Coordinates of C-alpha atoms and ligand atoms in Angstrom, one line a residue:
M10 CA -81.6 7.9 14.1
K11 CA -81.5 11.4 15.5
T12 CA -79.1 13.3 13.4
L13 CA -76.7 15.9 14.8
Y14 CA -78.5 18.4 12.7
F15 CA -81.8 17.6 14.2
R16 CA -80.3 17.8 17.7
I17 CA -78.8 21.2 17.1
V18 CA -82.1 22.7 15.8
V19 CA -84.2 21.1 18.6
T20 CA -81.6 22.2 21.3
F21 CA -81.7 25.7 19.9
I22 CA -85.5 25.9 20.1
L23 CA -85.5 24.5 23.6
I24 CA -82.9 27.1 24.6
A25 CA -85.0 29.9 23.1
M26 CA -88.0 28.6 25.1
V27 CA -86.2 28.2 28.4
S28 CA -84.6 31.7 27.9
S29 CA -88.1 33.2 27.3
V30 CA -89.4 31.7 30.5
L31 CA -86.4 32.8 32.5
A32 CA -86.6 36.3 31.0
L33 CA -90.3 36.5 32.0
F34 CA -89.4 35.5 35.6
L35 CA -86.6 38.0 35.7
S36 CA -88.7 40.8 34.3
N37 CA -91.3 39.9 36.9
W38 CA -88.8 40.2 39.7
Y39 CA -87.6 43.6 38.2
Y40 CA -91.3 44.8 38.0
L41 CA -91.9 43.7 41.6
T42 CA -88.8 45.3 43.1
K43 CA -88.5 48.5 40.9
L44 CA -91.4 49.3 38.6
R45 CA -94.6 48.3 40.4
D46 CA -94.5 51.0 43.2
Q47 CA -93.5 53.7 40.7
N48 CA -96.3 52.8 38.4
E49 CA -98.8 52.7 41.1
E50 CA -97.6 56.0 42.4
Q51 CA -98.0 57.6 39.0
I52 CA -101.6 56.3 38.6
W53 CA -102.3 57.4 42.1
K54 CA -101.2 60.9 41.3
I55 CA -103.2 61.0 38.1
T56 CA -106.3 59.8 40.0
T57 CA -106.0 62.5 42.7
E58 CA -105.3 65.0 39.9
I59 CA -108.6 63.9 38.2
R60 CA -110.4 64.4 41.5
S61 CA -108.8 67.8 42.4
L62 CA -109.5 69.1 38.9
Y63 CA -113.1 68.2 39.2
E64 CA -113.4 69.6 42.7
E65 CA -112.1 72.9 41.3
M66 CA -114.9 73.2 38.8
P67 CA -117.9 71.6 40.5
N68 CA -120.3 73.2 38.0
V69 CA -119.4 70.9 35.2
E70 CA -121.8 68.0 34.6
P71 CA -120.2 64.9 36.1
A72 CA -121.0 62.7 33.1
T73 CA -119.4 65.2 30.7
Y74 CA -116.3 65.6 32.9
F75 CA -115.7 61.8 33.3
T76 CA -116.4 61.1 29.7
H77 CA -113.6 63.6 28.7
I78 CA -111.2 62.1 31.2
A79 CA -112.0 58.6 29.9
N80 CA -111.3 59.8 26.3
M81 CA -107.8 60.8 27.4
G82 CA -107.1 57.1 27.9
F83 CA -108.6 56.0 31.2
Q84 CA -111.2 53.5 32.3
L85 CA -113.4 55.0 35.1
Y86 CA -116.1 53.6 37.3
V87 CA -118.0 56.1 39.4
V88 CA -120.4 54.9 42.2
N89 CA -122.8 57.2 44.1
D90 CA -123.8 56.8 47.7
Q91 CA -126.8 54.6 46.6
M92 CA -124.2 52.1 45.2
A93 CA -125.3 52.9 41.7
G94 CA -122.3 52.9 39.4
T95 CA -121.5 54.2 35.9
F96 CA -118.6 53.1 33.6
Y97 CA -116.8 55.7 31.5
G98 CA -114.4 54.8 28.6
T99 CA -113.8 51.2 27.5
P100 CA -115.6 49.0 30.0
Y101 CA -113.6 46.9 32.3
K102 CA -113.3 43.3 31.2
H103 CA -113.8 41.9 34.7
T104 CA -116.1 43.9 36.8
Q105 CA -116.5 41.6 39.8
F106 CA -115.8 43.7 42.8
D107 CA -116.4 43.5 46.6
P108 CA -119.1 46.1 47.4
E109 CA -117.4 46.5 50.8
Q110 CA -114.4 48.1 49.1
I111 CA -116.8 50.6 47.5
Q112 CA -118.4 51.4 50.9
R113 CA -115.0 52.0 52.3
V114 CA -114.0 54.4 49.5
L115 CA -117.4 56.2 50.0
A116 CA -116.5 56.5 53.7
G117 CA -113.3 58.3 52.7
E118 CA -110.7 55.6 52.4
T119 CA -108.6 55.0 49.2
Y120 CA -108.4 51.7 47.3
R121 CA -105.0 50.7 45.9
G122 CA -105.9 47.5 44.0
M123 CA -102.7 47.6 41.9
L124 CA -100.6 46.8 45.0
Q125 CA -102.6 43.7 45.9
E126 CA -100.9 40.6 44.6
R127 CA -103.3 38.3 42.6
H128 CA -100.8 36.9 40.0
V129 CA -97.7 34.8 40.4
L130 CA -96.5 36.8 37.5
M131 CA -97.1 40.4 38.4
V132 CA -96.0 41.7 35.0
I133 CA -99.0 40.0 33.5
G134 CA -101.2 41.2 36.4
Y135 CA -100.2 44.7 35.4
F136 CA -102.1 44.3 32.1
E137 CA -105.1 42.7 33.8
N138 CA -108.2 44.7 32.6
S139 CA -110.2 44.4 35.8
L140 CA -111.9 46.7 38.2
R141 CA -110.0 45.2 41.1
N142 CA -106.8 46.3 39.4
S143 CA -107.6 50.0 39.8
I144 CA -107.2 52.9 42.2
G145 CA -110.2 54.2 44.1
V146 CA -110.7 57.6 45.7
P147 CA -113.7 59.4 47.2
V148 CA -114.8 62.5 45.2
Q149 CA -117.1 65.3 46.3
V150 CA -119.5 66.2 43.6
Q151 CA -122.1 68.9 44.3
G152 CA -122.1 68.0 48.0
K153 CA -122.4 64.3 47.4
T154 CA -119.7 61.7 47.9
Y155 CA -118.9 59.4 45.0
A156 CA -116.4 56.6 44.7
L157 CA -114.1 57.0 41.7
F158 CA -112.1 54.0 40.4
V159 CA -109.4 54.8 37.8
R160 CA -107.2 52.6 35.6
P161 CA -105.2 53.6 32.6
N162 CA -106.6 52.2 29.4
L163 CA -103.5 50.3 28.4
E164 CA -105.1 49.1 25.3
Q165 CA -105.5 52.6 24.1
Q166 CA -102.3 54.1 25.7
I167 CA -99.7 51.5 24.8
G168 CA -101.6 49.1 22.6
G169 CA -99.4 49.9 19.5
V170 CA -96.3 49.4 21.6
R171 CA -97.6 46.0 22.7
V172 CA -98.2 44.9 19.2
L173 CA -94.8 46.2 18.2
M174 CA -93.1 44.3 21.0
A175 CA -95.0 41.1 20.2
F176 CA -93.9 41.5 16.5
L177 CA -90.3 42.1 17.6
L178 CA -90.1 39.0 19.8
G179 CA -92.0 36.8 17.4
L180 CA -89.9 37.8 14.5
T181 CA -86.7 37.4 16.4
F182 CA -87.7 33.9 17.4
L183 CA -88.8 33.1 13.9
F184 CA -85.7 34.4 12.1
S185 CA -83.5 32.7 14.7
I186 CA -85.1 29.4 13.9
V187 CA -84.8 29.9 10.1
L188 CA -81.1 31.0 10.5
I189 CA -80.3 28.1 12.8
I190 CA -81.8 25.7 10.4
I191 CA -79.6 27.1 7.6
F192 CA -76.4 27.6 9.5
S193 CA -76.5 24.3 11.5
Q194 CA -75.7 22.7 8.2
F195 CA -72.3 24.4 8.1
I196 CA -71.5 22.9 11.5
V197 CA -72.7 19.5 10.7
K198 CA -71.2 19.3 7.2
P199 CA -67.5 18.8 8.3
V200 CA -68.6 16.3 10.8
K201 CA -70.3 14.3 8.1
R202 CA -67.2 14.6 5.9
L203 CA -65.1 13.2 8.8
R204 CA -67.5 10.3 9.2
E205 CA -67.2 9.5 5.5
A206 CA -63.4 9.7 5.8
T207 CA -63.4 7.3 8.8
R208 CA -65.4 4.9 6.7
R209 CA -63.0 5.2 3.9
I210 CA -60.1 4.4 6.3
V211 CA -61.9 1.4 7.6
G212 CA -62.2 0.3 4.0
G213 CA -58.4 0.7 3.6
S214 CA -58.3 3.9 1.6
Y215 CA -56.1 6.6 3.3
E216 CA -56.3 9.3 0.7
M217 CA -58.6 12.2 1.6
T218 CA -59.0 15.9 1.0
M219 CA -60.4 17.8 4.0
D220 CA -60.8 21.4 4.8
V221 CA -57.9 21.9 7.2
S222 CA -57.9 25.7 6.9
R223 CA -60.7 26.3 9.5
Q224 CA -59.3 28.0 12.6
D225 CA -61.6 26.3 15.1
E226 CA -62.0 22.9 16.8
I227 CA -63.5 21.4 13.7
G228 CA -60.4 22.6 11.7
E229 CA -58.2 21.1 14.4
L230 CA -60.0 17.9 14.3
A231 CA -59.7 17.8 10.5
R232 CA -56.0 18.5 10.7
D233 CA -55.5 15.8 13.4
F234 CA -57.6 13.4 11.4
T235 CA -55.5 13.9 8.2
Y236 CA -52.4 13.5 10.3
M237 CA -53.8 10.3 11.7
A238 CA -54.7 9.0 8.3
Q239 CA -51.1 9.6 7.1
S240 CA -49.7 7.8 10.1
L241 CA -52.0 4.9 9.5
K242 CA -50.9 4.8 5.9
Q243 CA -47.3 4.7 7.0
V244 CA -48.0 2.0 9.6
E245 CA -49.8 0.0 7.0
A246 CA -46.9 0.4 4.5
M247 CA -44.5 -0.7 7.3
R248 CA -46.6 -3.6 8.2
Q249 CA -46.7 -4.8 4.6
E250 CA -42.9 -4.3 4.3
F251 CA -42.4 -6.2 7.5
V252 CA -44.6 -9.1 6.3
G253 CA -42.7 -9.1 3.0
N254 CA -39.4 -9.2 4.8
V255 CA -40.4 -12.0 7.2
S256 CA -41.7 -14.0 4.3
H257 CA -38.6 -13.5 2.4
E258 CA -36.4 -14.4 5.4
I259 CA -38.4 -17.6 5.9
Q260 CA -38.6 -18.4 2.2
S261 CA -34.9 -18.4 1.4
P262 CA -33.7 -20.9 4.1
L263 CA -36.8 -23.1 3.3
T264 CA -35.9 -23.1 -0.4
S265 CA -32.3 -24.1 0.4
I266 CA -33.4 -26.8 2.8
Q267 CA -35.8 -28.2 0.2
G268 CA -33.1 -28.1 -2.5
F269 CA -30.4 -29.8 -0.4
A270 CA -32.9 -32.4 1.0
Q271 CA -33.8 -33.2 -2.6
S272 CA -30.2 -33.6 -3.5
I273 CA -29.6 -36.0 -0.6
L274 CA -32.5 -38.1 -1.8
D275 CA -30.8 -38.2 -5.3
Q276 CA -29.1 -41.5 -5.9
T277 CA -26.1 -39.9 -7.6
T278 CA -25.0 -37.8 -4.6
S279 CA -21.8 -39.0 -2.9
E280 CA -21.7 -39.7 0.9
E281 CA -19.4 -36.7 1.5
E282 CA -21.7 -34.4 -0.4
K283 CA -24.7 -35.7 1.5
E284 CA -22.9 -34.9 4.8
R285 CA -22.1 -31.4 3.6
Y286 CA -25.7 -30.9 2.6
L287 CA -26.9 -32.1 5.9
H288 CA -24.7 -29.5 7.6
I289 CA -26.2 -26.8 5.5
I290 CA -29.7 -28.0 6.3
L291 CA -28.8 -27.9 10.0
D292 CA -27.4 -24.3 9.7
E293 CA -30.5 -23.1 7.8
S294 CA -32.9 -24.6 10.3
K295 CA -30.9 -23.0 13.1
R296 CA -31.2 -19.7 11.2
L297 CA -35.0 -20.2 10.9
S298 CA -35.2 -21.0 14.6
S299 CA -33.2 -17.9 15.6
L300 CA -35.4 -15.8 13.2
S301 CA -38.6 -16.9 14.9
K302 CA -37.1 -16.3 18.4
Q303 CA -36.0 -12.8 17.4
L304 CA -39.4 -12.0 15.9
L305 CA -41.1 -13.2 19.1
T306 CA -38.7 -11.0 21.2
L307 CA -39.5 -8.0 19.0
A308 CA -43.2 -8.6 19.3
S309 CA -43.0 -8.8 23.0
L310 CA -40.8 -5.7 23.3
D311 CA -43.1 -3.7 21.0
K312 CA -46.0 -4.3 23.4
E313 CA -46.8 -1.1 25.2
S314 CA -47.3 -3.1 28.4
H315 CA -43.8 -4.6 28.3
V316 CA -42.4 -4.4 31.8
V317 CA -38.7 -4.1 32.4
K318 CA -37.9 -6.4 35.4
R319 CA -35.0 -4.5 37.0
T320 CA -32.7 -6.2 39.4
M321 CA -29.3 -5.1 40.8
Y322 CA -26.5 -7.2 39.4
R323 CA -22.8 -7.2 38.4
L324 CA -22.5 -5.9 34.8
D325 CA -18.9 -6.8 34.4
E326 CA -19.6 -10.4 35.3
Q327 CA -22.5 -10.6 32.9
I328 CA -20.2 -9.5 30.0
R329 CA -17.4 -12.0 31.1
Q330 CA -20.0 -14.8 31.1
I331 CA -20.9 -14.0 27.5
L332 CA -17.3 -14.0 26.5
I333 CA -16.9 -17.5 28.1
H334 CA -19.9 -18.7 26.1
T335 CA -18.7 -17.3 22.8
E336 CA -15.1 -18.5 23.3
W337 CA -15.2 -21.0 20.5
Q338 CA -16.3 -18.3 18.0
W339 CA -13.6 -15.8 18.8
S340 CA -10.8 -18.3 19.4
E341 CA -11.7 -19.8 16.0
K342 CA -10.8 -16.4 14.4
A343 CA -7.9 -16.0 16.8
L344 CA -9.2 -12.6 17.9
D345 CA -7.3 -10.5 20.4
I346 CA -9.8 -9.8 23.2
E347 CA -9.0 -6.7 25.3
L348 CA -11.1 -6.2 28.4
D349 CA -11.4 -3.2 30.7
L350 CA -14.2 -4.4 33.0
P351 CA -14.1 -2.8 36.5
E352 CA -16.6 -4.1 39.1
T353 CA -19.9 -2.4 38.2
D354 CA -23.3 -2.8 39.6
V355 CA -26.3 -1.9 37.5
S356 CA -30.1 -2.0 38.0
A357 CA -31.5 -3.4 34.8
D358 CA -33.4 -6.4 33.3
H359 CA -30.8 -9.1 33.5
Q360 CA -32.2 -11.3 30.7
L361 CA -32.8 -8.4 28.2
M362 CA -29.4 -6.9 28.8
H363 CA -27.8 -10.4 28.2
Q364 CA -29.3 -10.2 24.8
V365 CA -27.9 -6.7 24.2
W366 CA -24.3 -7.7 25.0
L367 CA -24.6 -11.0 23.2
N368 CA -25.8 -9.3 20.0
L369 CA -23.1 -6.6 20.1
I370 CA -20.3 -9.1 20.9
T371 CA -21.3 -11.7 18.4
N372 CA -21.6 -9.0 15.7
G373 CA -18.1 -7.8 16.7
I374 CA -16.8 -11.4 16.3
K375 CA -18.9 -12.0 13.1
Y376 CA -17.7 -9.0 11.3
A377 CA -14.1 -9.3 12.4
R378 CA -11.3 -10.8 10.3
P379 CA -8.9 -13.3 11.7
H380 CA -6.5 -11.8 14.2
D381 CA -8.5 -8.6 14.6
A382 CA -9.1 -7.2 18.0
L383 CA -12.3 -6.9 20.1
H384 CA -12.2 -4.4 22.9
I385 CA -14.9 -4.2 25.6
A386 CA -14.8 -1.5 28.3
I387 CA -17.1 -0.3 31.1
Q388 CA -16.9 3.3 32.3
S389 CA -19.2 4.5 35.1
S390 CA -20.1 7.9 36.4
E391 CA -22.6 9.0 39.0
M392 CA -25.3 9.5 36.4
E393 CA -24.7 6.6 34.0
V394 CA -22.9 3.5 33.0
T395 CA -21.2 3.4 29.6
V396 CA -20.3 0.2 27.8
V397 CA -18.1 0.4 24.7
V398 CA -17.9 -2.6 22.3
S399 CA -15.3 -1.9 19.7
D400 CA -13.8 -4.1 17.0
T401 CA -11.1 -3.7 14.3
G402 CA -13.2 -5.7 11.8
I403 CA -14.6 -4.9 8.3
G404 CA -16.5 -1.8 9.5
M405 CA -19.3 -0.1 7.6
S406 CA -19.5 2.8 5.1
E407 CA -21.1 6.1 6.2
S408 CA -24.1 5.4 4.0
E409 CA -24.9 2.2 5.8
L410 CA -24.8 3.6 9.3
P411 CA -28.2 5.3 9.4
H412 CA -29.9 2.0 8.6
I413 CA -28.3 -0.5 10.8
F414 CA -30.9 -0.2 13.5
T415 CA -33.7 -0.7 11.0
R416 CA -35.5 -4.0 11.2
F417 CA -34.2 -6.6 8.6
Y418 CA -31.4 -4.2 7.4
K419 CA -28.3 -6.1 6.4
A420 CA -25.3 -4.4 4.9
D421 CA -24.0 -5.4 1.6
R422 CA -23.5 -9.2 1.9
S423 CA -20.9 -9.5 -0.8
R424 CA -18.5 -7.6 1.6
N425 CA -18.7 -10.1 4.4
R426 CA -18.7 -13.8 4.4
A427 CA -21.0 -14.1 7.4
S428 CA -24.4 -14.1 5.7
T429 CA -26.2 -15.9 8.6
G430 CA -27.7 -12.7 10.1
T431 CA -31.3 -11.8 10.1
G432 CA -30.9 -8.0 10.3
L433 CA -33.0 -7.9 13.5
G434 CA -30.2 -8.1 16.1
L435 CA -29.4 -4.4 16.4
S436 CA -33.1 -3.3 16.3
I437 CA -33.7 -5.6 19.3
V438 CA -30.6 -4.0 21.0
Q439 CA -31.8 -0.5 20.4
K440 CA -35.4 -1.3 21.6
I441 CA -34.1 -2.9 24.9
I442 CA -31.8 0.1 25.6
E443 CA -34.7 2.5 24.9
L444 CA -36.9 0.6 27.3
H445 CA -34.1 1.2 30.0
G446 CA -34.1 4.9 29.2
G447 CA -30.6 4.7 27.7
S448 CA -29.1 5.3 24.2
I449 CA -26.8 3.6 21.7
H450 CA -24.4 5.2 19.3
V451 CA -22.2 3.8 16.5
Q452 CA -19.0 4.9 14.9
S453 CA -17.5 3.0 12.0
E454 CA -15.1 3.2 9.2
L455 CA -15.0 0.8 6.3
G456 CA -12.1 -1.6 6.6
K457 CA -11.0 -0.3 10.0
G458 CA -13.6 -1.3 12.5
T459 CA -16.7 -0.4 14.4
T460 CA -17.5 1.0 17.9
F461 CA -20.8 0.7 19.6
T462 CA -21.3 2.9 22.7
V463 CA -24.2 2.2 25.1
H464 CA -25.3 4.7 27.7
L465 CA -27.4 3.4 30.6
P466 CA -28.8 5.8 33.2
R467 CA -28.3 4.8 36.8
M468 CA -31.6 4.3 38.5
Ligands
ADP22 P1 -27.4 -9.2 11.5 O1 -28.2 -10.2 12.1 O2 -27.4 -9.1 10.0 O3 -26.0 -9.0 12.1 P2 -27.9 -6.7 13.0 O4 -29.1 -6.0 13.2 O5 -27.1 -7.3 14.1 O6 -28.2 -7.9 11.9 O7 -26.9 -5.8 12.2 C1 -27.3 -5.1 11.0 C2 -26.2 -4.9 10.0 O8 -25.2 -4.0 10.6 C3 -25.4 -6.1 9.7 O9 -26.0 -6.8 8.6 C4 -24.0 -5.6 9.5 O10 -23.9 -5.3 8.1 C5 -23.9 -4.3 10.3 N1 -23.1 -4.5 11.5 C6 -23.6 -4.7 12.7 N2 -22.5 -4.8 13.6 C7 -21.4 -4.7 12.9 C8 -20.0 -4.7 13.2 N3 -19.6 -4.8 14.5 N4 -19.2 -4.5 12.2 C9 -19.6 -4.3 10.9 N5 -20.9 -4.3 10.6 C10 -21.8 -4.5 11.5

């Protein structure tokens, strides 16, 4: 496996190499456009200077004169009209040269070899120690014409600078590699820690200590990661609680079904008792069935992909229908039903909203005392439709209110006789209303009654 560390180091080395090549090409371009002509001009001037100086003192022995000039840092090649040449100073490395060029210089022309392109990279060509890379002029020495070729002895003139430059570049490159090898570890270390933390989460452990103080992307990642681990821990705790609640809700009716079935099988149980037990068994199995339906509904509503199938329908009629279906429940308690249901059209999921009103109305009936009142009203404005379901039943204490929308929450059972609930009804109601972009609020006073207000935005 190629580690991140390995990749960073290799990438850096590649970057350094590519940069060097690019820098070389750019320098070449700069040399070509700016420096080459200047350079050549300077050497051209020096060459003519060498010639004029000599022509002013023709009595000096040519060999002596040229040797002195060469000692000042030049490479010379002097050719007489017989084509016999002498080198002065450090000899040229490459001496191959077209004799025709010499002839031309002897005939009075000048040779400007430095301007003739021979290298793709002219910067390197500038250092080429060759006779072709020189400047040639004719010189009159004691009545004879000589061809004088001059080139600065770069080795001698800037040899030290070249070594220094090479040192500088080489050491920069070397130190960069050493430092990148050391410091890449600091980049890679937190990533390694994150990987270890991920593995621990997969293994079910959510506790971790990470450096969240760094003010960069890695620090941000560590902070987000810690936050994610905490959320996962919460989700896991909720899941465990949920499974515990579900098991409990299933276990208690099953235990009672088993107990009563056993009693029915018992020879000593009277016929009336048997019938009573069978009714209890029937009730408990209905409760189990409603629990599983509610769980399925919640699971489906929890899915992110859940679609609300909106249609336009009459809300007042939907509520009236529910009151007709629940008549036996509220008439049994002799409840006083007050309705204020003006004709109202809404765009919502008919089936889901049916569940909302059914839950709120059956709760109102369930938690009402005989002869209490149940009031249902629709108010509509341009922006929203408001439905109020209000009862004068047993109500709830202030401490219970914040929990009633929590899954499986059931208020103190000893207070109310109706213990058939699952504690899921209101969480389903809230979820459905949220899916419709609306909100639900509750007001309640112990012993006086409860009011649920649902706001549904008009679409
Ligand atoms: P349940 O199935 O137990 O009724 P819900 O989620 O519908 O579950 O309600 C949660 C709790 O809120 C109930 O246990 C009950 O204590 C309380 N509650 C809901 N509606 C009313 C109401 N209209 N009056 C009094 N208490 C209510």
